[in-house]
């Protein structure tokens, strides 16, 4: 089984594109979702979060207080680095455990916003970057209606810039209306199946 990483800056559409791969039967690991899971399940990590940001990190019913944590970290690089240092190792472990079940498939996809920032690309054989211009990405994220334009900009500023990701990635998917997404996914899918067959 080969491991493909898929990334892109906020609002690039990496989750949407990953869902197209999933429709083709490719097992997809969503790191954002896994991060939120470990943050409410891993006792040691939860203790670390409370130590770092206080009891407000969780709502009364044990639900992660995402808005509160976001307000603490996205305008404060030091605090964000501490959060990342707590959460990312637990997400790496979750990915390793998840991947065990798929040893016999041709390839799996790991979707992660911080693939290059967090070194998680090192766990992948090949990487894809999904790209779209900043304004389009901001409009999408605001349209999705969970954060404001300013909040989205603050998060983008904490991510490696898109140009650098394009240089580092093995493949690129344009999700900016300049070309259709599904044919790009189908072409890569065929390539990955060939790569997997040759391995
Ligand atoms: C601060 C939290 C609780 C805010 O939750 P929220 O539901 O608002 O956002 P969500 O996690 O869905 O992320 C949405 C997007 O924000 C950006 N983002 C999230 N975490 C980070 C980060 N650590 N650094 C830079 N950008 C980030 C990404 O583009 C991501 O796709 C959450 O983002 C979090 O716990 N982040 C730290 C863990 C992490 O790095 N997750 C991302 C990959 S593992
Ligand atoms: N080609 C497209 N045309 C129109 N809307 C799109 C397109 N691609 C993605 N979107 C929409 O833009 C929003 C952001 O897409 P998505 O969640 O896939 O991005 P993401 O890169 O995973 O973002 P984040 O980093 O915030 O998790 C979603 O509401 C999605 O439906």
CSV table of C-alpha atoms in Angstrom, one decimal, residues 29-43 45-46 58 64 87 90-91 94 98:
chain,number,residue,atom,x,y,z
A,29,UNK,CA,-7.8,9.8,6.8
A,30,UNK,CA,-8.9,13.3,7.7
A,31,UNK,CA,-6.3,14.8,10.0
A,32,UNK,CA,-8.5,17.8,11.1
A,33,UNK,CA,-11.2,15.4,12.2
A,34,UNK,CA,-8.7,13.0,13.9
A,35,UNK,CA,-7.2,16.0,15.7
A,36,UNK,CA,-10.6,16.9,17.2
A,37,UNK,CA,-11.2,13.3,18.1
A,38,UNK,CA,-8.0,12.8,20.0
A,39,UNK,CA,-8.6,16.2,21.8
A,40,UNK,CA,-11.7,14.7,23.4
A,41,UNK,CA,-10.5,11.1,23.9
A,42,UNK,CA,-6.8,11.1,24.8
A,43,UNK,CA,-6.7,11.7,28.5
A,45,UNK,CA,-3.6,15.3,25.8
A,46,UNK,CA,-6.8,16.6,27.4
A,58,UNK,CA,-13.9,22.2,27.3
A,64,UNK,CA,-14.1,20.8,22.8
A,87,UNK,CA,-1.9,17.6,19.3
A,90,UNK,CA,-1.4,12.1,18.9
A,91,UNK,CA,-2.7,12.6,15.3
A,94,UNK,CA,-3.9,7.8,15.1
A,98,UNK,CA,-5.7,3.7,11.1
